[in-house]
Coordinates of C-alpha atoms in Angstrom, one line a residue:
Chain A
X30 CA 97.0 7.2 19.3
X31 CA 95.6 8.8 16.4
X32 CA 91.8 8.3 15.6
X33 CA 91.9 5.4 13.5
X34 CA 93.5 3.5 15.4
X35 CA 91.2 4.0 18.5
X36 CA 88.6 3.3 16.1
X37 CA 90.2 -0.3 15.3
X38 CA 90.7 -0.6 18.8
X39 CA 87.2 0.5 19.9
X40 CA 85.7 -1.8 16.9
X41 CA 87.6 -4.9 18.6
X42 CA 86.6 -3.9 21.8
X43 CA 82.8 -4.0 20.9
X44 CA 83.3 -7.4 19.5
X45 CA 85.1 -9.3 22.2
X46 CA 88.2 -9.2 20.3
X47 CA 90.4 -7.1 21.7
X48 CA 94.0 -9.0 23.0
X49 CA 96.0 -8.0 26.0
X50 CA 98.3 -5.9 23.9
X51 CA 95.9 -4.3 22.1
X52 CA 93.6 -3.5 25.7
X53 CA 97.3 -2.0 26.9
X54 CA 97.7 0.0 24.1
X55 CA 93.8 1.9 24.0
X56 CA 94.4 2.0 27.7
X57 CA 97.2 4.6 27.2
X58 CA 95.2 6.1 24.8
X59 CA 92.8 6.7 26.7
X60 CA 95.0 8.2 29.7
X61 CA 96.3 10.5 27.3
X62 CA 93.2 11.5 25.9
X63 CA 90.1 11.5 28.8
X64 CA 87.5 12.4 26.0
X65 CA 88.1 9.2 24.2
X66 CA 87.3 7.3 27.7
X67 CA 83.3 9.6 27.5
X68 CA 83.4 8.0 23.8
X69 CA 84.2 4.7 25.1
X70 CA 81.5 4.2 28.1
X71 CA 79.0 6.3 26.0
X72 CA 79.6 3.4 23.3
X73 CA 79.4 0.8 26.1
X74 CA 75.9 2.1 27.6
X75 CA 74.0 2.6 24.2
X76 CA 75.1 -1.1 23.0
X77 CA 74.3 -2.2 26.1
X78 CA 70.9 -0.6 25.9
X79 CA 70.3 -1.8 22.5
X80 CA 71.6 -5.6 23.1
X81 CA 68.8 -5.4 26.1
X82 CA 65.9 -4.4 23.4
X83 CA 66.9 -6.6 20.6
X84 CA 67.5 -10.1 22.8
X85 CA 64.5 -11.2 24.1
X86 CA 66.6 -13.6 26.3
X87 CA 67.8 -10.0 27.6
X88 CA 64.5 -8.5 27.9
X89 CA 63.1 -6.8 31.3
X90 CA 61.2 -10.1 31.9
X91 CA 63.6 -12.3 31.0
X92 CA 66.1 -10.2 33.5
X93 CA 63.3 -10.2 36.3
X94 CA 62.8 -13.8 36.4
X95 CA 65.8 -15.1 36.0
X96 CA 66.7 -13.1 38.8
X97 CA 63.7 -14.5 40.5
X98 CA 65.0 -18.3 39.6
X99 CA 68.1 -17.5 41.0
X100 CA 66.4 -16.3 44.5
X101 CA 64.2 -19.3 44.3
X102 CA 67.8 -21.4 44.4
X103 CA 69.2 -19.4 47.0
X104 CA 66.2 -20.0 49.2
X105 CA 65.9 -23.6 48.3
X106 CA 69.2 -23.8 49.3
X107 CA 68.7 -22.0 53.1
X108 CA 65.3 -24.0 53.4
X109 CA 65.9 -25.6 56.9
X110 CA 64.0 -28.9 55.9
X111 CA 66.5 -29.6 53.4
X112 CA 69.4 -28.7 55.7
X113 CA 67.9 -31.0 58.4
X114 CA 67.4 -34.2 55.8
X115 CA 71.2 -33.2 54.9
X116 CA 72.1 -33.6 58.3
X117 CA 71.1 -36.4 58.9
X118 CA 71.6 -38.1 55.9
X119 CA 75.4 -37.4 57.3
X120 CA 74.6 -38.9 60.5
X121 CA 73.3 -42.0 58.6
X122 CA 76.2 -42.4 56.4
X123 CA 78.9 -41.6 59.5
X124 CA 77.4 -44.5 61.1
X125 CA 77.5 -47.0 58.6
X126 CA 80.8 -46.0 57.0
X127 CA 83.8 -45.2 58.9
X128 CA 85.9 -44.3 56.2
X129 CA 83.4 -41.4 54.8
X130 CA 86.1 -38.3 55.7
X131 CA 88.3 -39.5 53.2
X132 CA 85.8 -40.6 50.5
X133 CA 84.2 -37.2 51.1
X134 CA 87.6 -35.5 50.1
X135 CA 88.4 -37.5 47.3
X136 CA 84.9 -37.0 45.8
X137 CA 85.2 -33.7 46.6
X138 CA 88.4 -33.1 44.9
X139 CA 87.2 -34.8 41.4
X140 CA 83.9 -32.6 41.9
X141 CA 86.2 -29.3 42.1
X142 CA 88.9 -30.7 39.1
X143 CA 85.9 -31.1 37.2
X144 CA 84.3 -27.7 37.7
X145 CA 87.5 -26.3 37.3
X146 CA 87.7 -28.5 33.9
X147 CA 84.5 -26.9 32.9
X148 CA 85.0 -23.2 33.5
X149 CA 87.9 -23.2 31.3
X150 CA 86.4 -25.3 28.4
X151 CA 83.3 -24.0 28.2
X152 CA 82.7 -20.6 26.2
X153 CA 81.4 -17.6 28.3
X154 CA 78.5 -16.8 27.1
X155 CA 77.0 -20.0 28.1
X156 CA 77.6 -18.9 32.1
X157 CA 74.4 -16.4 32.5
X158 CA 71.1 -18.1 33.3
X159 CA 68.6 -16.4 31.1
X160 CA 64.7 -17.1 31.0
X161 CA 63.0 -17.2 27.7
X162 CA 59.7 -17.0 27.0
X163 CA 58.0 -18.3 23.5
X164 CA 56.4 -20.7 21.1
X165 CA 57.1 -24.3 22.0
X166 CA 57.5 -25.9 18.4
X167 CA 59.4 -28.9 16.5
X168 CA 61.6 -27.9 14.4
X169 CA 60.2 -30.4 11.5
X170 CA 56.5 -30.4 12.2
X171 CA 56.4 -26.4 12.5
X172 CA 59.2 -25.0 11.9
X173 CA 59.9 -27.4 8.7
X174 CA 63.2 -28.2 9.1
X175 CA 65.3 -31.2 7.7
X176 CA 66.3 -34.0 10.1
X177 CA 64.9 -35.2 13.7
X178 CA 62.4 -33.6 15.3
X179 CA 63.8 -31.3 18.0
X180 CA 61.7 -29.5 20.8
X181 CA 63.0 -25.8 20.2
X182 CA 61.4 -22.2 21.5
X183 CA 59.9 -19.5 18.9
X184 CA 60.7 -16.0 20.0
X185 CA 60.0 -12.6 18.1
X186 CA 63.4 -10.0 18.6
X187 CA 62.2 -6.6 17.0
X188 CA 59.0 -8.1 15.0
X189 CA 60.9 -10.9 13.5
X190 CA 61.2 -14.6 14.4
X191 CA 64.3 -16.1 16.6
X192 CA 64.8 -19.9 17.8
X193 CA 66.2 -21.5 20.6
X194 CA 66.7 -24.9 20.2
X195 CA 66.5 -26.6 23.0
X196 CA 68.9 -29.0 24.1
X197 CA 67.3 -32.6 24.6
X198 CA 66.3 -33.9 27.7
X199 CA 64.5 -37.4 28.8
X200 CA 61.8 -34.6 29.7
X201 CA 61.5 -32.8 26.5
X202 CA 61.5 -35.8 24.4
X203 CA 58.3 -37.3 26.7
X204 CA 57.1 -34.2 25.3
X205 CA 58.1 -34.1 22.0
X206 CA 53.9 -34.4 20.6
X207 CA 53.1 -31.4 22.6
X208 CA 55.7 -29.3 20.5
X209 CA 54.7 -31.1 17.5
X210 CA 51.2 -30.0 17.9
X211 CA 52.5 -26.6 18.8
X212 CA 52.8 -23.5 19.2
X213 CA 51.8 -23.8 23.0
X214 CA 53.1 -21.0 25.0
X215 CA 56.3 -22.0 27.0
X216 CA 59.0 -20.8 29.6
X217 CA 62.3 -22.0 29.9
X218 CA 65.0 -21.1 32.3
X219 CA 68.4 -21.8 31.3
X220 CA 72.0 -21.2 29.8
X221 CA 72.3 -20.1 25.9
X222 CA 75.4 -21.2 23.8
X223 CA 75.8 -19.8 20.2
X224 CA 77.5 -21.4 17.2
X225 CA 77.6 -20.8 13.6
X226 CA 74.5 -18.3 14.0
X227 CA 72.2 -21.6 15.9
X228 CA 71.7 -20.7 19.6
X229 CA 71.0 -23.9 21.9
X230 CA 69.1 -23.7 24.9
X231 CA 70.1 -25.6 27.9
X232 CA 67.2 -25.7 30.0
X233 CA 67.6 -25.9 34.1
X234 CA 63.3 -25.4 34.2
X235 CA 60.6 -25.5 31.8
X236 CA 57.0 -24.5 32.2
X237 CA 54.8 -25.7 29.0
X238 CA 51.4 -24.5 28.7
X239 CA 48.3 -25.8 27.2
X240 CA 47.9 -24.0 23.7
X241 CA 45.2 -21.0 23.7
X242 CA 41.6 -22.3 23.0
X243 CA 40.9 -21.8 19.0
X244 CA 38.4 -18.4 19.0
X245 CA 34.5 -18.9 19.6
X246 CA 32.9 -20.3 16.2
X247 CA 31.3 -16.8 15.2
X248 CA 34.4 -15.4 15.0
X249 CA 36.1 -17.8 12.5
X250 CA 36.5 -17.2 9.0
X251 CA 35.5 -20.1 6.9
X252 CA 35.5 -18.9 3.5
X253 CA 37.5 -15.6 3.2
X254 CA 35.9 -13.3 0.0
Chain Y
X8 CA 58.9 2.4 45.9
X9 CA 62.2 3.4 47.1
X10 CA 60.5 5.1 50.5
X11 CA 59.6 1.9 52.0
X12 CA 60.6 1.8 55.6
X13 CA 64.0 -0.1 55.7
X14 CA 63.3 -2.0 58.6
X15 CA 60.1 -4.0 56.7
X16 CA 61.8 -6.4 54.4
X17 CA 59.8 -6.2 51.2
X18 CA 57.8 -8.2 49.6
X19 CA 59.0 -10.2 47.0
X20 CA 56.0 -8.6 44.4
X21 CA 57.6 -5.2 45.5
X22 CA 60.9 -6.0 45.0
X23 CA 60.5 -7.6 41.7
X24 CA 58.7 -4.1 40.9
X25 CA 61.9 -2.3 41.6
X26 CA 64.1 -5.2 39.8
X27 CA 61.8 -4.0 36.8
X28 CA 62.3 -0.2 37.7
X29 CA 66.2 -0.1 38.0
X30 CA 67.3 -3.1 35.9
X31 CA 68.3 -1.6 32.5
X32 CA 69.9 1.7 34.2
X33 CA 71.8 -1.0 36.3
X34 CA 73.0 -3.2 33.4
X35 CA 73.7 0.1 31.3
X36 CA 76.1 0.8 34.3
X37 CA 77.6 -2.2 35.0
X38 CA 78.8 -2.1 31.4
X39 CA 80.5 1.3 31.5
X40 CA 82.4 0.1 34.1
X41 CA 84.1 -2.2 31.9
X42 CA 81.9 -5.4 33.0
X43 CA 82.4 -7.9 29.9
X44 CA 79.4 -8.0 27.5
X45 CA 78.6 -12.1 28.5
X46 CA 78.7 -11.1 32.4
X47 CA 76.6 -7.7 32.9
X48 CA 73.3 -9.8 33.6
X49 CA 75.2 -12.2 36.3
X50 CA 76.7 -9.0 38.0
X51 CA 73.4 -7.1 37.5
X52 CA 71.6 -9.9 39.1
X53 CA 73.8 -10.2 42.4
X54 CA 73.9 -6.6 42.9
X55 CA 69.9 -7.3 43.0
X56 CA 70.5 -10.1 45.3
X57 CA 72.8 -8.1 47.7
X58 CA 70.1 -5.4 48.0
X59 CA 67.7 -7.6 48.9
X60 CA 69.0 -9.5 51.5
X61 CA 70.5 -6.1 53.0
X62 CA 67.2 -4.4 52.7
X63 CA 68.0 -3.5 56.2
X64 CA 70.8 -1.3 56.0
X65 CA 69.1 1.0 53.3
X66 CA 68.2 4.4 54.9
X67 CA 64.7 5.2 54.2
X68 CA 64.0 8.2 51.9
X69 CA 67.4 7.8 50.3
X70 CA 67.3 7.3 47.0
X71 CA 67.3 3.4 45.8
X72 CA 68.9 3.8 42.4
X73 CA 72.1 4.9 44.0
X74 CA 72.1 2.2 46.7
X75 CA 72.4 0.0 44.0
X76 CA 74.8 0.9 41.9
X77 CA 77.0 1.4 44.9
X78 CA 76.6 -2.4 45.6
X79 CA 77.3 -3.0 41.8
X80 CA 80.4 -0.7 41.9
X81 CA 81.4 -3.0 45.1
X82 CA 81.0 -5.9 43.1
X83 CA 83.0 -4.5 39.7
X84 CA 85.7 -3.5 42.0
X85 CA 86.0 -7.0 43.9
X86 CA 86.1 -8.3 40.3
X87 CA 89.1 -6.0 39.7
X88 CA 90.7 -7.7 42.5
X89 CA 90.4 -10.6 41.6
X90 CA 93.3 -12.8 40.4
X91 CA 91.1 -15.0 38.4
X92 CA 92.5 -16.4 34.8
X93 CA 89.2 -15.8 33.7
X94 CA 87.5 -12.8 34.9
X95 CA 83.9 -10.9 34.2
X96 CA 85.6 -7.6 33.1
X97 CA 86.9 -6.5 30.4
X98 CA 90.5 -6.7 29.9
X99 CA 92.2 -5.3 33.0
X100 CA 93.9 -2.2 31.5
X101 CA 90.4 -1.3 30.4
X102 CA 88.4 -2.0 32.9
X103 CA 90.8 -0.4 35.8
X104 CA 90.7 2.7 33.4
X105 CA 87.0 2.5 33.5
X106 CA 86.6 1.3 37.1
X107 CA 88.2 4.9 38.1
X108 CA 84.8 6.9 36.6
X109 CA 81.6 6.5 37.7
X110 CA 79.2 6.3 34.8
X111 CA 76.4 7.8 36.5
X112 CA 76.1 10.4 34.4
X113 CA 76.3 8.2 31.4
X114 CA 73.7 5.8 32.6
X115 CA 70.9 8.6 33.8
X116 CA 68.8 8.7 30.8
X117 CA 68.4 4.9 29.4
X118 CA 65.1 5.5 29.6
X119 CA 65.4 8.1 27.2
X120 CA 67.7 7.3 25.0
X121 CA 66.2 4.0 23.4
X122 CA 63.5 5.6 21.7
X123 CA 65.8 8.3 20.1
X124 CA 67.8 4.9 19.4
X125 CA 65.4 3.2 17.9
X126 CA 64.5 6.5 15.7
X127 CA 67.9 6.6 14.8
X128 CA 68.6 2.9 13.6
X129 CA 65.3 3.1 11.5
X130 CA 67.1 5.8 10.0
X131 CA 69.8 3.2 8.5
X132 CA 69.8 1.4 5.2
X133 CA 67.9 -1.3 5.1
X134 CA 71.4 -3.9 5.0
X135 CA 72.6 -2.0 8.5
X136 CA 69.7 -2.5 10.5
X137 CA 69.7 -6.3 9.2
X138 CA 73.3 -6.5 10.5
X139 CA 72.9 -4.5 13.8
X140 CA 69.6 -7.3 14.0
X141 CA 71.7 -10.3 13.5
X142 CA 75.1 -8.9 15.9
X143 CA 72.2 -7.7 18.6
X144 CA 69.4 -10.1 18.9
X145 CA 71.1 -13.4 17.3
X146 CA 74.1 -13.1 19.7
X147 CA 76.0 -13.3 16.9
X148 CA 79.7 -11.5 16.7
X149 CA 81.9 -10.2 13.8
X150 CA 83.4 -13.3 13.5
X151 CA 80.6 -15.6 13.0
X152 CA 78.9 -13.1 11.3
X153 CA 81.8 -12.9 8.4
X154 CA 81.6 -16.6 8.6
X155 CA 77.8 -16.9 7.6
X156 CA 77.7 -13.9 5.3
X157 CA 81.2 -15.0 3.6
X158 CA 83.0 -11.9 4.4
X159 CA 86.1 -10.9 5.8
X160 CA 85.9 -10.3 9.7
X161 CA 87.5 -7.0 9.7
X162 CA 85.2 -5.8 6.7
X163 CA 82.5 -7.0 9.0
X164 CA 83.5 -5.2 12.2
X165 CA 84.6 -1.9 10.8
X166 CA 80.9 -2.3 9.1
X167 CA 79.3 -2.2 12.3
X168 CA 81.9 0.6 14.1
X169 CA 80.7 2.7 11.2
X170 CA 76.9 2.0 12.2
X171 CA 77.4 2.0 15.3
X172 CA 79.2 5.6 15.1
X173 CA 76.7 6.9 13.0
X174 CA 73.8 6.1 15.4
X175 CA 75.7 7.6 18.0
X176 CA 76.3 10.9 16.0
X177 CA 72.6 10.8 15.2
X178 CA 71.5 10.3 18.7
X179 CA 73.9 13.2 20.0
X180 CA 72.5 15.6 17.4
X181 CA 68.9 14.5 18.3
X182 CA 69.5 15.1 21.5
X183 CA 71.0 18.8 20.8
X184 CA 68.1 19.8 19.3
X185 CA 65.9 18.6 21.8
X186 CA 67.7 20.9 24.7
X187 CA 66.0 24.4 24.8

């Protein structure tokens, strides 16, 4: 494989584009060549670095509480209250409804067909929970914007301004004046899913904060000279 | 941090202190071996998970770092296994190839290396940064960058190979210079 092409190959690579045939083919490459794989993870570790600086849904705080949320689940999950109402929620529905085994199955067959469903369909970059923090605004009132007003999330990547918009819930929209009269600080945990350069937020959590107080009378600035 | 006696579980606060500590190395090193670009955090996080609740088997006084990425090479390599249709690795020539070298080497300096980074993608024209900006932070690919910008996807990606190469030249000469 001469350079070019291991270039090519290395530029599909980077970009999530890289077929089968294509993965076979640098593979060999790389066998034959050991200095190309040093190139390759070098590559892989100073993108990585530099994806992890430039998200902010990527960011060292993001990472830490997301993984946070995720322990939070686990233990919610191990909690032996929760076990012990599940238990005997069983118990309750075994005595009143013989034929519970079977429903159970069925239920849980159309459960795991529908999972299954899911996990092909939907794109990958929408699996990771990621935890963003930002601006809560509308995108009419603040971020003036054409058509409904949206809740969304104001982040700044590298000095400069991203959005989240968030995908509505019967939550958010009860909300919808608090991001009108934004920017109020807020947290959401959640999946991301990017198209056509927008990036939706599905939120699992949200936290919304009371904007900061406006600064003590002397310090304003009423008639700038 | 990594002294604490193995037999104490830690606290959450101190735990979450080395989650801070050890997180980008660990992603860094998930990546180089061959972990797909949408996964590394999901991996990164369970290998975080799995210390956590095996606090107990870590030998005090050894050195936490490379607990860790021994738990996250476990997990690459149960990934390999896998049958999946849809897996969290790379394509499976790839990542196998990659699977077989342990990036530790590669993944020792992060801490160093993204202010030399960031030195070096100032360096870049204006239009480059603005590109690397957009692939980077908006989660954006070649593809839907080409798509945006009216380009041609391949015009796009070689665009950002060639950026991408030239901030790793840059970084490899800065680094040269900086040995004594």
């Amino acid at each position: 494989m001469n350079a070019a092409r291991y270039q090519e190959l290395l530029g599909r690579l980077l970009e999530q584009e890289l077929t089968e045939s294509e993965a076979a083919e640098l593979a060999r490459g790389l066998t034959a060549q050991p200095g190309l794989q040093t190139d390759l993870q070098r590559h892989l570790v100073l993108w990585e670095i530099w994806s992890q600086h430039a998200s902010p849904e990527r960011s060292a705080e993001a990472f830490v509480a997301a993984w946070a949320t995720r322990l939070r689940a686990e233990n919610e999950g191990a909690d032996p209250f929760w076990q012990a109402v599940q238990a005997r929620l069983a118990d309750r529905r075994r005595w009143f409804w013989p034929g519970w085994r079977a429903t159970l199955w069925a239920t849980s067959a159309v459960a795991a067909g529908l999972a299954v469903a899911l996990w092909l369909v939907v794109p990958r970059a929408a699996q990771a929970m990621v935890t963003v923090q930002g601006e809560a605004v509308c995108t009419v009132c603040i971020l003036h914007e054409s058509g409904a007003h949206l809740p969304a999330v104001r982040v700044r990547a590298e000095g400069k301004p991203a959005v989240y918009y968030l995908q509505p819930t019967p939550e958010l929209h009860a909300l919808q004046d608090r991001f009108c009269n934004g920017p109020a600080p807020i947290t959401v945990d959640g999946t991301t899913q990017t198209q056509a350069g927008r990036t939706t937020l599905h939120p699992h959590h949200f936290e919304l904060r009371p904007p900061p107080p406006p600064p003590p009378a002397s310090e304003r600035v009423l008639f700038p000279l | 941090m990594s002294k604490e006696n193995p037999h104490t579980a830690p606290t959450l606060a101190s735990f979450e202190l080395l989650v801070r500590e050890q997180q980008a190395g660990l992603r860094a090193y998930l990546r180089a071996l061959g972990v797909d670009e949408a996964w590394v955090d999901d991996l990164a996080q369970e290998a975080f998970l799995v210390a956590y609740r095996r606090w107990a088997e870590f030998e005090a006084g050894a050195d936490f770092g490379c607990w860790l990425r021994g738990i996250a090479r476990h997990l690459a390599a149960n990934e390999r296994r896998k049958q999946a249709r849809r897996s969290r690795l790379l394509p499976q020539s790839v990542a196998d190839l990659l699977g077989q070298r342990d990036p530790a080497d590669a993944t020792a300096e992060v801490a160093r290396l993204l202010p030399v980074m960031q030195e070096c993608v100032g360096q870049l024209p204006a239009r480059s940064r603005e590109l690397l900006q957009r692939r980077y932070a908006g989660g954006e690919n070649a593809r839907t960058l080409a798509q945006a910008l009216r380009l041609n996807a391949d015009t796009v990606r070689q665009t950002l190979l060639r950026i991408r190469v030239a901030v790793k030249e840059c970084i490899e000469r800065k680094s040269a210079e900086a040995r004594p």
